[in-house]
Short mmCIF file of C-alpha atoms in Angstrom, two decimals:
data_model
loop_
_atom_site.label_atom_id
_atom_site.label_comp_id
_atom_site.label_asym_id
_atom_site.label_seq_id
_atom_site.Cartn_x
_atom_site.Cartn_y
_atom_site.Cartn_z
CA MET A 1 79.36 30.65 163.30
CA GLU A 2 78.41 26.90 162.54
CA SER A 3 74.75 25.83 162.83
CA GLN A 4 75.87 22.79 165.24
CA ARG A 5 78.10 25.56 167.53
CA SER A 6 74.64 27.40 167.20
CA PHE A 7 72.44 24.42 167.99
CA LEU A 8 74.62 23.55 171.05
CA LEU A 9 74.41 26.96 172.32
CA ILE A 10 70.90 27.12 172.41
CA GLY A 11 70.68 23.27 173.64
CA LEU A 12 73.21 24.51 176.42
CA ALA A 13 71.23 27.53 177.25
CA LEU A 14 68.13 25.73 177.49
CA VAL A 15 69.27 23.37 179.57
CA THR A 16 70.95 26.25 181.98
CA PHE A 17 68.02 27.44 182.54
CA LEU A 18 65.80 24.27 183.62
CA LEU A 19 68.37 23.60 185.72
CA TRP A 20 68.30 27.00 187.15
CA GLN A 21 64.57 26.25 187.50
CA GLN A 22 64.80 23.20 189.28
CA TRP A 23 67.24 24.40 191.58
CA GLN A 24 64.93 26.91 192.63
CA VAL A 25 62.29 24.29 193.42
CA ASP A 26 64.48 22.22 195.08
CA ASN A 27 66.05 24.68 197.53
CA ALA A 28 62.65 26.52 198.25
CA PRO A 29 61.48 26.71 202.21
CA GLN A 30 60.21 22.92 203.16
CA THR A 31 57.33 23.07 205.48
CA VAL A 32 55.63 19.88 207.48
CA THR A 33 51.73 20.18 207.60
CA PRO A 34 50.26 20.09 211.40
CA PRO A 35 47.06 19.58 213.03
CA THR A 36 44.69 21.91 212.16
CA TYR A 37 44.58 24.88 214.45
CA SER A 38 42.91 28.33 214.84
CA GLU A 39 44.01 32.09 215.66
CA ALA A 40 42.44 34.19 217.71
CA GLY A 41 41.18 38.17 216.62
CA GLU A 42 41.05 39.02 212.91
CA ASN A 43 43.20 35.92 212.37
CA ASN A 44 39.94 33.94 212.99
CA LEU A 45 39.55 34.64 208.93
CA SER A 46 42.01 31.65 208.91
CA GLN A 47 40.97 29.56 211.66
CA ALA A 48 40.45 25.54 211.02
CA SER A 49 36.67 24.74 210.14
CA SER A 50 35.98 22.47 213.56
CA ASP A 51 35.91 25.84 215.07
CA VAL A 52 32.20 26.96 215.72
CA PRO A 53 31.43 30.92 216.91
CA VAL A 54 29.41 31.51 219.64
CA GLY A 55 26.38 33.97 218.35
CA SER A 56 22.94 34.55 218.84
CA GLN A 57 22.41 31.72 216.51
CA ALA A 58 24.70 29.00 218.01
CA GLU A 59 21.74 27.38 220.03
CA ALA A 60 20.07 26.80 217.10
CA ILE A 61 22.74 24.72 214.83
CA GLU A 62 24.70 21.85 215.24
CA SER A 63 27.72 22.13 218.08
CA ALA A 64 31.18 21.29 217.42
CA SER A 65 31.09 17.76 218.53
CA THR A 66 28.75 17.16 215.93
CA GLY A 67 30.94 18.70 213.29
CA THR A 68 30.58 21.99 211.27
CA LYS A 69 27.39 21.56 208.49
CA PHE A 70 28.14 22.18 204.78
CA ILE A 71 26.27 22.69 201.91
CA THR A 72 27.15 21.18 198.21
CA VAL A 73 26.18 23.23 195.06
CA THR A 74 26.60 21.08 191.68
CA THR A 75 26.35 23.08 188.39
CA ASP A 76 27.33 21.57 184.68
CA VAL A 77 31.01 22.31 185.36
CA ILE A 78 31.53 22.65 188.91
CA LYS A 79 30.53 21.18 191.92
CA THR A 80 31.65 23.22 195.14
CA LYS A 81 31.22 22.26 199.21
CA ILE A 82 30.42 25.47 201.01
CA ASN A 83 30.91 25.51 204.80
CA LEU A 84 28.35 27.23 206.62
CA LEU A 85 31.06 28.55 209.34
CA GLY A 86 32.17 31.77 207.66
CA GLY A 87 30.34 30.41 204.19
CA ASP A 88 33.82 29.85 202.96
CA ILE A 89 33.99 27.20 199.54
CA THR A 90 36.22 24.50 201.27
CA GLN A 91 35.94 22.45 197.85
CA LEU A 92 35.54 22.50 194.39
CA ASP A 93 35.65 19.82 191.84
CA LEU A 94 36.35 20.56 188.20
CA LEU A 95 33.87 18.46 186.23
CA THR A 96 34.86 18.90 183.26
CA TYR A 97 38.70 18.52 183.25
CA ALA A 98 40.01 14.64 184.67
CA LYS A 99 42.07 14.10 187.43
CA GLU A 100 43.99 11.78 185.72
CA LYS A 101 44.43 10.85 181.59
CA ASP A 102 40.75 8.57 180.74
CA GLY A 103 40.12 8.78 184.49
CA SER A 104 36.36 9.01 185.99
CA ASP A 105 36.96 11.59 188.77
CA PRO A 106 37.13 15.43 188.43
CA TYR A 107 40.47 17.56 189.38
CA GLU A 108 40.02 19.01 192.55
CA LEU A 109 41.11 22.80 192.57
CA LEU A 110 39.79 23.59 195.85
CA VAL A 111 40.79 21.02 199.05
CA GLU A 112 38.98 20.93 202.55
CA GLN A 113 41.75 19.45 204.37
CA GLY A 114 45.24 17.90 204.39
CA GLY A 115 48.36 18.45 202.87
CA GLN A 116 46.47 20.11 199.21
CA LEU A 117 44.25 22.21 201.65
CA PHE A 118 42.88 25.18 199.54
CA HIS A 119 39.88 27.70 200.65
CA ALA A 120 38.22 30.17 199.04
CA GLN A 121 37.27 32.60 201.77
CA SER A 122 35.19 35.54 201.70
CA GLY A 123 33.45 37.53 204.62
CA LEU A 124 32.95 41.06 206.62
CA THR A 125 35.21 42.44 208.92
CA GLY A 126 35.75 46.12 209.95
CA ALA A 127 34.12 47.45 213.40
CA ASN A 128 31.14 45.68 213.26
CA GLY A 129 31.39 42.90 210.53
CA PRO A 130 30.66 39.16 211.75
CA ASP A 131 34.34 38.03 210.57
CA ALA A 132 35.87 40.39 213.21
CA SER A 133 34.13 39.10 216.23
CA SER A 134 36.15 37.78 218.70
CA ALA A 135 33.43 34.83 219.06
CA GLY A 136 34.42 33.66 215.82
CA ARG A 137 33.48 33.36 212.21
CA PRO A 138 29.73 33.79 211.70
CA LEU A 139 27.69 30.70 211.36
CA TYR A 140 25.13 30.99 208.56
CA ARG A 141 22.01 29.52 207.86
CA ALA A 142 20.88 28.06 204.92
CA SER A 143 17.25 26.55 203.68
CA ALA A 144 18.82 23.35 201.65
CA ASP A 145 21.95 20.96 202.20
CA THR A 146 22.33 20.59 198.68
CA TYR A 147 21.58 22.41 195.19
CA THR A 148 21.95 21.90 191.83
CA LEU A 149 21.68 24.11 188.60
CA SER A 150 18.84 23.46 186.58
CA GLY A 151 18.08 26.83 184.79
CA ASP A 152 21.01 29.39 183.40
CA THR A 153 21.69 30.41 186.63
CA LEU A 154 21.48 29.19 190.45
CA GLU A 155 21.51 31.58 193.70
CA VAL A 156 22.24 29.80 197.01
CA PRO A 157 21.84 32.28 199.63
CA LEU A 158 22.80 32.15 203.40
CA THR A 159 21.83 34.46 206.53
CA PHE A 160 23.68 35.09 209.56
CA LEU A 161 22.06 37.54 211.85
CA SER A 162 24.57 38.80 214.65
CA LYS A 163 24.07 39.87 218.16
CA ASP A 164 23.95 43.69 217.68
CA GLY A 165 21.51 43.81 215.01
CA VAL A 166 23.25 43.29 211.65
CA LEU A 167 21.67 40.96 209.43
CA VAL A 168 23.81 39.58 206.22
CA GLN A 169 22.61 37.44 203.67
CA LYS A 170 25.67 36.13 201.67
CA THR A 171 24.63 34.88 198.35
CA PHE A 172 26.43 32.66 195.87
CA VAL A 173 25.35 33.24 192.18
CA PHE A 174 26.59 30.36 189.73
CA THR A 175 26.05 30.36 185.87
CA ARG A 176 25.85 27.57 183.83
CA GLY A 177 29.15 26.94 181.51
CA GLU A 178 31.05 29.13 184.02
CA HIS A 179 33.89 28.68 186.42
CA LYS A 180 33.13 32.30 188.02
CA VAL A 181 30.83 32.60 191.18
CA GLU A 182 29.48 35.65 192.20
CA ILE A 183 29.39 36.48 195.56
CA ARG A 184 27.19 38.96 197.26
CA PHE A 185 26.89 40.43 200.45
CA ASP A 186 23.58 42.29 201.51
CA VAL A 187 24.04 43.91 204.80
CA MET A 188 20.89 45.29 206.74
CA ASN A 189 21.56 47.40 209.83
CA GLN A 190 18.46 46.49 211.80
CA SER A 191 20.34 48.70 214.95
CA ASP A 192 19.29 52.26 215.79
CA ARG A 193 23.54 52.65 215.52
CA VAL A 194 25.56 53.10 212.45
CA LYS A 195 27.30 50.01 211.33
CA ASN A 196 30.76 49.74 209.73
CA VAL A 197 31.61 46.88 207.97
CA GLN A 198 34.49 45.82 205.11
CA LEU A 199 34.77 43.21 202.65
CA PHE A 200 37.35 40.62 202.52
CA ALA A 201 38.29 38.05 199.91
CA GLN A 202 41.53 35.72 200.32
CA LEU A 203 42.77 32.58 199.50
CA LYS A 204 44.18 29.96 201.63
CA GLN A 205 46.47 27.12 201.00
CA GLN A 206 48.76 24.37 201.97
CA SER A 207 52.13 26.09 200.68
CA ALA A 208 54.30 22.61 200.81
CA GLN A 209 52.46 21.19 198.25
CA ALA A 210 54.21 23.21 195.38
CA SER A 211 56.12 21.21 192.60
CA SER A 212 57.40 21.38 189.50
CA SER A 213 60.18 19.33 187.30
CA MET A 214 63.27 20.55 185.35
CA MET A 215 61.64 19.44 182.02
CA MET A 216 58.10 21.37 183.06
CA PRO A 217 58.89 24.67 185.17
CA THR A 218 55.89 25.55 186.40
CA TYR A 219 55.38 27.97 188.84
CA HIS A 220 52.80 27.33 192.07
CA GLY A 221 52.11 30.32 193.96
CA ALA A 222 50.14 33.51 194.69
CA ALA A 223 49.89 36.71 192.23
CA TYR A 224 47.98 39.83 192.19
CA SER A 225 47.94 43.07 190.02
CA THR A 226 47.24 46.34 190.58
CA ASN A 227 46.66 49.49 188.95
CA ASP A 228 50.63 49.93 189.12
CA GLU A 229 51.62 46.29 188.26
CA ALA A 230 50.07 45.02 185.57
CA TYR A 231 51.11 41.20 186.88
CA GLU A 232 53.09 40.04 189.97
CA LYS A 233 54.04 37.03 191.51
CA VAL A 234 54.58 36.31 194.95
CA ASP A 235 55.71 32.82 195.91
CA PHE A 236 55.30 30.90 198.60
CA GLY A 237 59.14 31.44 199.81
CA ASP A 238 58.48 35.32 199.13
CA ILE A 239 55.35 35.23 201.40
CA ALA A 240 57.52 33.23 204.50
CA ASP A 241 59.90 35.85 204.08
CA LYS A 242 57.94 39.06 204.20
CA ASN A 243 54.19 40.01 203.68
CA ILE A 244 53.68 42.44 201.15
CA ASN A 245 51.14 45.34 201.63
CA MET A 246 49.63 47.87 199.18
CA HIS A 247 46.73 49.93 198.12
CA SER A 248 45.08 49.73 194.59
CA ILE A 249 42.17 50.86 192.17
CA GLY A 250 41.10 47.71 191.19
CA GLY A 251 43.27 44.84 190.51
CA TRP A 252 42.79 40.88 191.79
CA VAL A 253 44.59 38.41 194.03
CA ALA A 254 45.27 34.97 192.86
CA MET A 255 46.91 31.21 193.43
CA ILE A 256 48.14 29.86 190.38
CA GLU A 257 48.99 26.22 189.74
CA HIS A 258 50.15 24.50 186.42
CA TYR A 259 47.42 24.76 184.17
CA PHE A 260 44.30 26.04 186.69
CA VAL A 261 43.93 29.38 188.31
CA THR A 262 41.69 30.84 191.70
CA ALA A 263 41.06 34.45 191.83
CA PHE A 264 39.03 37.25 193.51
CA VAL A 265 38.24 39.90 191.43
CA PRO A 266 36.77 43.43 192.76
CA SER A 267 35.01 45.50 190.73
CA ALA A 268 37.57 47.82 188.35
CA GLU A 269 36.67 51.17 190.13
CA GLU A 270 36.74 50.00 194.25
CA GLN A 271 39.51 50.53 196.43
CA ILE A 272 41.08 47.97 197.90
CA ASP A 273 44.35 46.86 200.28
CA ILE A 274 46.04 43.77 199.04
CA SER A 275 48.48 41.93 201.45
CA THR A 276 50.00 38.22 201.98
CA LYS A 277 50.70 36.68 205.07
CA ALA A 278 52.58 33.42 205.98
CA LEU A 279 50.30 31.14 208.77
CA SER A 280 51.47 28.53 211.18
CA GLY A 281 51.39 24.91 209.54
CA GLY A 282 53.09 26.32 206.00
CA LYS A 283 49.62 27.79 205.14
CA ALA A 284 50.13 30.85 203.46
CA LEU A 285 47.41 33.28 202.30
CA ILE A 286 46.46 36.42 199.80
CA ARG A 287 43.99 38.88 200.38
CA TYR A 288 42.28 41.75 199.43
CA LYS A 289 40.07 44.11 201.47
CA GLY A 290 37.67 46.74 200.14
CA GLU A 291 36.80 50.16 201.61
CA PRO A 292 34.88 50.24 204.94
CA VAL A 293 31.67 51.01 204.33
CA GLN A 294 28.86 52.66 206.82
CA ILE A 295 25.22 51.34 206.77
CA ALA A 296 22.85 53.88 208.40
CA PRO A 297 19.95 52.27 211.26
CA GLY A 298 17.51 50.70 208.70
CA ALA A 299 19.55 50.76 205.79
CA THR A 300 20.77 47.77 203.66
CA GLU A 301 24.43 48.78 201.64
CA THR A 302 24.94 45.38 199.47
CA LEU A 303 29.08 44.60 199.02
CA SER A 304 30.25 41.95 196.37
CA THR A 305 33.16 40.21 194.64
CA THR A 306 33.79 37.61 192.12
CA LEU A 307 35.27 34.22 192.54
CA TYR A 308 36.92 32.67 189.59
CA ALA A 309 38.37 28.91 189.71
CA GLY A 310 39.22 26.94 186.63
CA PRO A 311 41.43 26.85 183.43
CA LYS A 312 43.99 29.48 182.54
CA ASP A 313 41.41 30.13 179.50
CA GLN A 314 43.08 33.65 178.45
CA ASP A 315 39.71 34.37 176.72
CA LYS A 316 37.43 34.15 179.47
CA LEU A 317 40.40 35.45 181.88
CA ALA A 318 40.34 39.10 179.64
CA GLU A 319 37.09 39.04 179.79
CA LEU A 320 36.68 39.05 183.60
CA ALA A 321 39.71 41.23 184.64
CA ASP A 322 42.46 43.43 183.01
CA ASN A 323 45.72 41.38 183.12
CA LEU A 324 43.84 38.18 184.32
CA ASP A 325 45.04 36.45 181.78
CA LEU A 326 48.72 37.21 181.97
CA THR A 327 48.34 33.96 184.82
CA VAL A 328 48.88 32.35 181.14
CA ASP A 329 52.61 32.99 181.80
CA TYR A 330 54.29 33.34 178.85
CA GLY A 331 57.38 35.12 180.47
CA ILE A 332 59.26 38.15 178.96
CA LEU A 333 58.58 36.53 175.58
CA TRP A 334 54.68 37.10 175.96
CA PHE A 335 54.02 39.43 173.50
CA ILE A 336 55.38 36.62 170.94
CA SER A 337 53.66 33.48 172.71
CA GLN A 338 50.04 35.27 172.65
CA PRO A 339 49.93 35.35 168.95
CA LEU A 340 51.39 31.96 168.42
CA PHE A 341 48.66 30.65 170.69
CA HIS A 342 45.68 32.51 168.98
CA LEU A 343 47.54 31.09 165.52
CA LEU A 344 47.63 27.80 167.10
CA LYS A 345 44.22 27.58 168.06
CA PHE A 346 42.94 29.06 164.71
CA LEU A 347 44.67 25.94 163.48
CA HIS A 348 42.99 23.63 165.99
CA GLY A 349 39.47 25.04 165.04
CA LEU A 350 40.59 23.88 161.31
CA VAL A 351 41.93 20.63 162.05
CA GLY A 352 40.73 19.61 164.97
CA ASN A 353 43.81 17.86 166.41
CA TRP A 354 46.06 19.84 168.72
CA GLY A 355 49.17 17.39 167.20
CA VAL A 356 48.09 18.41 163.85
CA ALA A 357 47.82 21.88 164.72
CA ILE A 358 51.45 22.03 166.25
CA ILE A 359 52.68 20.22 163.20
CA LEU A 360 51.31 23.21 160.93
CA ILE A 361 52.36 26.01 162.94
CA THR A 362 55.66 24.65 163.04
CA ILE A 363 55.61 24.48 159.16
CA ILE A 364 54.38 28.04 159.01
CA VAL A 365 56.81 29.54 161.40
CA LYS A 366 59.81 27.84 159.63
CA GLY A 367 58.26 28.55 156.41
CA LEU A 368 58.35 32.43 157.39
CA MET A 369 61.94 31.94 158.81
CA TYR A 370 63.01 30.18 155.34
CA GLY A 371 64.82 33.64 154.16
CA LEU A 372 66.99 33.87 157.19
CA THR A 373 67.80 30.03 157.42
CA LYS A 374 68.74 30.35 153.53
CA LYS A 375 71.00 33.55 154.09
CA GLN A 376 72.59 31.60 157.44
CA TYR A 377 73.90 28.54 155.26
CA THR A 378 74.87 30.52 152.74
CA SER A 379 76.82 32.70 155.06
CA MET A 380 78.41 29.73 156.54
CA ALA A 381 79.11 28.08 152.84
CA LYS A 382 80.90 31.22 151.78
CA LEU A 383 82.81 30.84 155.17
CA ARG A 384 83.91 27.33 154.95
CA GLN A 385 85.14 28.31 151.05
CA LEU A 386 87.51 30.60 152.99
CA GLN A 387 89.06 28.16 155.36
CA PRO A 388 92.24 27.43 153.28
CA LYS A 389 92.88 31.25 153.37
CA LEU A 390 92.41 31.70 156.88
CA THR A 391 94.71 28.84 157.67
CA GLU A 392 96.91 30.42 155.31
CA LEU A 393 97.05 33.99 156.84
CA LYS A 394 97.39 32.11 160.35
CA ASN A 395 100.27 30.39 158.73
CA ARG A 396 101.94 33.38 158.03
CA TYR A 397 101.27 35.85 161.08
CA GLY A 398 101.98 33.25 163.50
CA GLU A 399 101.33 34.16 166.72
CA ASP A 400 100.77 37.95 165.96
CA LYS A 401 96.87 38.06 166.94
CA GLN A 402 96.34 41.96 165.53
CA LYS A 403 98.00 41.27 162.32
CA PHE A 404 96.02 38.07 161.93
CA SER A 405 92.81 39.75 162.77
CA GLN A 406 93.37 42.76 160.65
CA ALA A 407 94.18 40.50 157.46
CA MET A 408 91.06 38.13 158.33
CA MET A 409 88.77 41.33 158.38
CA GLU A 410 90.29 42.34 155.36
CA LEU A 411 90.06 39.24 153.65
CA TYR A 412 86.23 39.06 155.01
CA ARG A 413 85.49 42.56 152.94
CA LYS A 414 87.39 41.78 150.19
CA GLU A 415 85.04 38.36 149.63
CA LYS A 416 81.98 40.41 150.73
CA VAL A 417 81.56 37.95 153.55
CA ASN A 418 79.65 38.63 156.92
CA PRO A 419 81.09 36.32 159.79
CA MET A 420 77.93 36.93 161.79
CA GLY A 421 75.79 36.16 159.03
CA GLY A 422 75.55 32.33 159.91
CA CYS A 423 74.70 33.46 163.79
CA LEU A 424 72.38 36.04 163.93
CA PRO A 425 69.10 34.74 161.62
CA ILE A 426 69.41 31.59 164.15
CA LEU A 427 69.59 34.75 167.05
CA PHE A 428 66.50 35.92 165.45
CA GLN A 429 64.51 32.47 165.69
CA MET A 430 65.74 31.70 169.27
CA PRO A 431 62.85 33.76 170.66
CA ILE A 432 60.25 31.97 168.41
CA PHE A 433 61.52 28.87 169.82
CA LEU A 434 61.20 30.29 173.38
CA ALA A 435 57.84 31.43 172.77
CA LEU A 436 56.35 28.34 171.26
CA TYR A 437 58.09 26.51 174.06
CA TRP A 438 56.12 28.38 176.75
CA VAL A 439 52.86 28.30 174.87
CA PHE A 440 53.24 24.56 174.90
CA VAL A 441 54.08 24.57 179.06
CA GLU A 442 51.00 26.75 179.93
CA SER A 443 48.36 26.02 177.62
CA VAL A 444 45.35 24.13 179.56
CA GLU A 445 44.14 23.34 175.81
CA LEU A 446 47.03 20.45 175.25
CA ARG A 447 46.28 19.06 178.89
CA HIS A 448 45.26 15.32 177.95
CA ALA A 449 45.07 15.95 174.35
CA GLU A 450 45.36 13.44 172.14
CA PHE A 451 47.24 13.09 168.80
CA ALA A 452 47.34 9.99 167.11
CA LEU A 453 48.43 6.57 167.64
CA TRP A 454 50.46 6.15 171.06
CA ILE A 455 50.35 9.93 172.01
CA HIS A 456 47.40 10.29 174.03
CA ASP A 457 48.36 13.42 176.06
CA LEU A 458 50.44 15.86 174.21
CA SER A 459 51.34 17.87 177.76
CA GLN A 460 53.44 14.68 179.05
CA GLN A 461 56.22 12.81 177.77
CA ASP A 462 56.21 10.12 175.13
CA PRO A 463 55.59 6.92 176.72
CA TYR A 464 57.82 4.72 174.58
CA TYR A 465 60.19 7.45 173.66
CA VAL A 466 59.87 7.13 169.68
CA LEU A 467 59.79 11.13 169.17
CA PRO A 468 62.85 11.96 171.31
CA ILE A 469 64.31 8.94 169.52
CA LEU A 470 63.62 10.07 166.06
CA MET A 471 64.57 13.58 166.87
CA GLY A 472 67.81 12.59 167.81
CA VAL A 473 67.85 10.77 164.24
CA SER A 474 66.85 13.91 162.84
CA MET A 475 69.76 15.81 164.46
CA PHE A 476 72.13 13.48 163.37
CA VAL A 477 71.06 13.78 159.95
CA MET A 478 71.46 17.44 160.29
CA GLN A 479 75.28 17.01 161.23
CA LYS A 480 75.47 15.01 158.32
CA LEU A 481 74.10 18.05 155.76
CA GLN A 482 75.92 20.36 157.43
CA PRO A 483 79.67 19.19 158.85
CA THR A 484 81.82 21.35 161.02
CA PRO A 485 85.18 22.37 160.08
CA ILE A 486 86.48 22.10 163.50
CA GLN A 487 89.73 20.52 163.62
CA ASP A 488 89.59 20.84 167.53
CA PRO A 489 89.12 16.47 168.44
CA VAL A 490 87.31 18.00 172.01
CA GLN A 491 84.83 20.15 170.27
CA GLN A 492 84.67 17.39 167.42
CA LYS A 493 83.22 14.85 170.04
CA ILE A 494 81.07 17.16 171.77
CA PHE A 495 79.17 17.99 168.29
CA GLN A 496 79.18 14.38 167.70
CA TYR A 497 77.66 13.22 170.76
CA MET A 498 75.03 16.53 170.62
CA PRO A 499 72.19 14.25 169.34
CA VAL A 500 72.77 12.00 171.92
CA ALA A 501 72.79 14.53 174.67
CA PHE A 502 69.74 16.10 173.33
CA THR A 503 67.84 12.87 172.76
CA PHE A 504 68.52 11.88 176.53
CA PHE A 505 67.24 15.54 177.88
CA PHE A 506 64.30 15.17 175.59
CA LEU A 507 63.17 11.74 176.82
CA TRP A 508 61.00 13.95 179.55
CA PHE A 509 60.04 16.60 177.71
CA PRO A 510 56.02 16.83 177.20
CA SER A 511 55.34 15.31 173.68
CA GLY A 512 54.19 18.16 172.22
CA LEU A 513 57.23 19.95 172.81
CA VAL A 514 59.31 16.81 171.06
CA LEU A 515 56.75 16.75 167.74
CA TYR A 516 57.50 20.81 167.57
CA TRP A 517 61.31 19.94 167.42
CA LEU A 518 61.73 16.68 165.44
CA VAL A 519 58.93 18.49 162.75
CA SER A 520 61.08 21.57 162.97
CA ASN A 521 64.26 19.41 162.30
CA ILE A 522 62.61 17.39 159.61
CA ILE A 523 61.73 20.79 157.65
CA SER A 524 65.23 22.02 158.30
CA ILE A 525 66.60 18.92 156.59
CA VAL A 526 64.09 19.36 153.49
CA GLN A 527 65.43 23.05 153.83
CA MET A 528 69.16 22.20 153.71
CA LEU A 529 68.62 19.90 150.87
CA MET A 530 67.26 22.57 148.71
CA ILE A 531 69.81 25.76 149.80
CA ASN A 532 72.58 23.16 149.20
CA LYS A 533 71.55 22.99 145.78
CA SER A 534 70.85 26.28 145.47
CA ILE A 535 74.65 26.75 146.59
CA GLU A 536 76.01 24.68 144.67
CA LYS A 537 74.87 26.42 141.64
CA LYS A 538 76.56 29.44 142.84
CA GLY A 539 79.92 27.30 142.68
CA LEU A 540 80.07 26.91 146.38
CA LYS A 541 80.46 23.81 148.28
#
């Protein structure tokens, strides 16, 4: 099989895959964001922030007419807004990640309201949990309106006393340099009866905001991990169709977007129930509940969970929970992508530039594949040498395809030529290319990463289309170095316009991917020249 045909098949397969991804996005259920709403009973967990519960502290706090009170917490890497109604984190900004390249506004991961609404909610349900009260969510007290991290850790305590004598102190623990927040519930039973509470943690998000593109097919939706399923995605369409309910020991629940992940993580030994739910107004949530806990009169119990809201840092995620690093979704080729990513990261540590690291990893991969490449080109050269004999056989046997096929295989055996020799090597290289593709698409390290000259963001397309055009030129040169003997005029036209088609598609690819393909083509050209010289010395043209 000729290399041009192989590249065409690869290109067609890739474009078909990307078109299929985009079709899924375009045909996903669409929703419209309605006004803020509230639900009764346990659905109070997903109610809007404008609802103030009736309770023993209601007279001591602001009324609904003046708005519910919030507090803000600022560390060196995040800034959060906590709603005292329920103690939910309703806004979280990533201070070290800009929203736009060279912009001053931080990236908003959790958003308080509107079409991008995204909240991290946690609390206590159960028979005596304050969040299960028909009166609504508990309204906590705080000793200050703003908190700022000055040391290595910062604790932000909120308190609530229910009418039936359950005192809850909900404490948020922030750590310098970390995107994780420890959330601890110290529950004291001040009554004369046993109380039952149950911790829940959930992520509520407006589902209509999911976005992707054919050239950047990224996932936006929910995911979870259990002791049976290491990593499972549940997109917003699946949640709208059917709610999931399952039991696990340990695990986590998360909402994922392109470069960032928000996850609630219980302890690894905790028994939890994971579920999803579609809410009115196009909102969706994924939650977990812990086991019910009994608290004797006068006793105190502590329940806790961990919230991670930040970039898809594989090392940090793997350290926080088993399989959480799989949210950096490399697909079925993850076992190839992960080593390639670590190699890319190692190279970046040496040179300090992600673009240069991409060039180096391309050189390494192409160097390791040189033996297969040489075998491929040598096999195709031998096949071209046999073209006159194959034509003679075809003329001899005419329409008798069986005899022609037998004679052709006998010729291959006699000349010691493997007809698949030009195809198999490139099939080995295909997984490497796809694995690198997902590394470049999924790695937050490449977001806003500069290379050189006009390439200021390797995760975005080339603003002047220089790299795609150079890539097309390199493909044209490769065609000239490796001409195809195909006589069919239609196929000849297809191969002739391949560089043009690829250039067109690559106009919208992230520049990091185009840089990889361009460098790969340049190395292939050099290898072709070297291999062709070696082949000619053996008497093959």
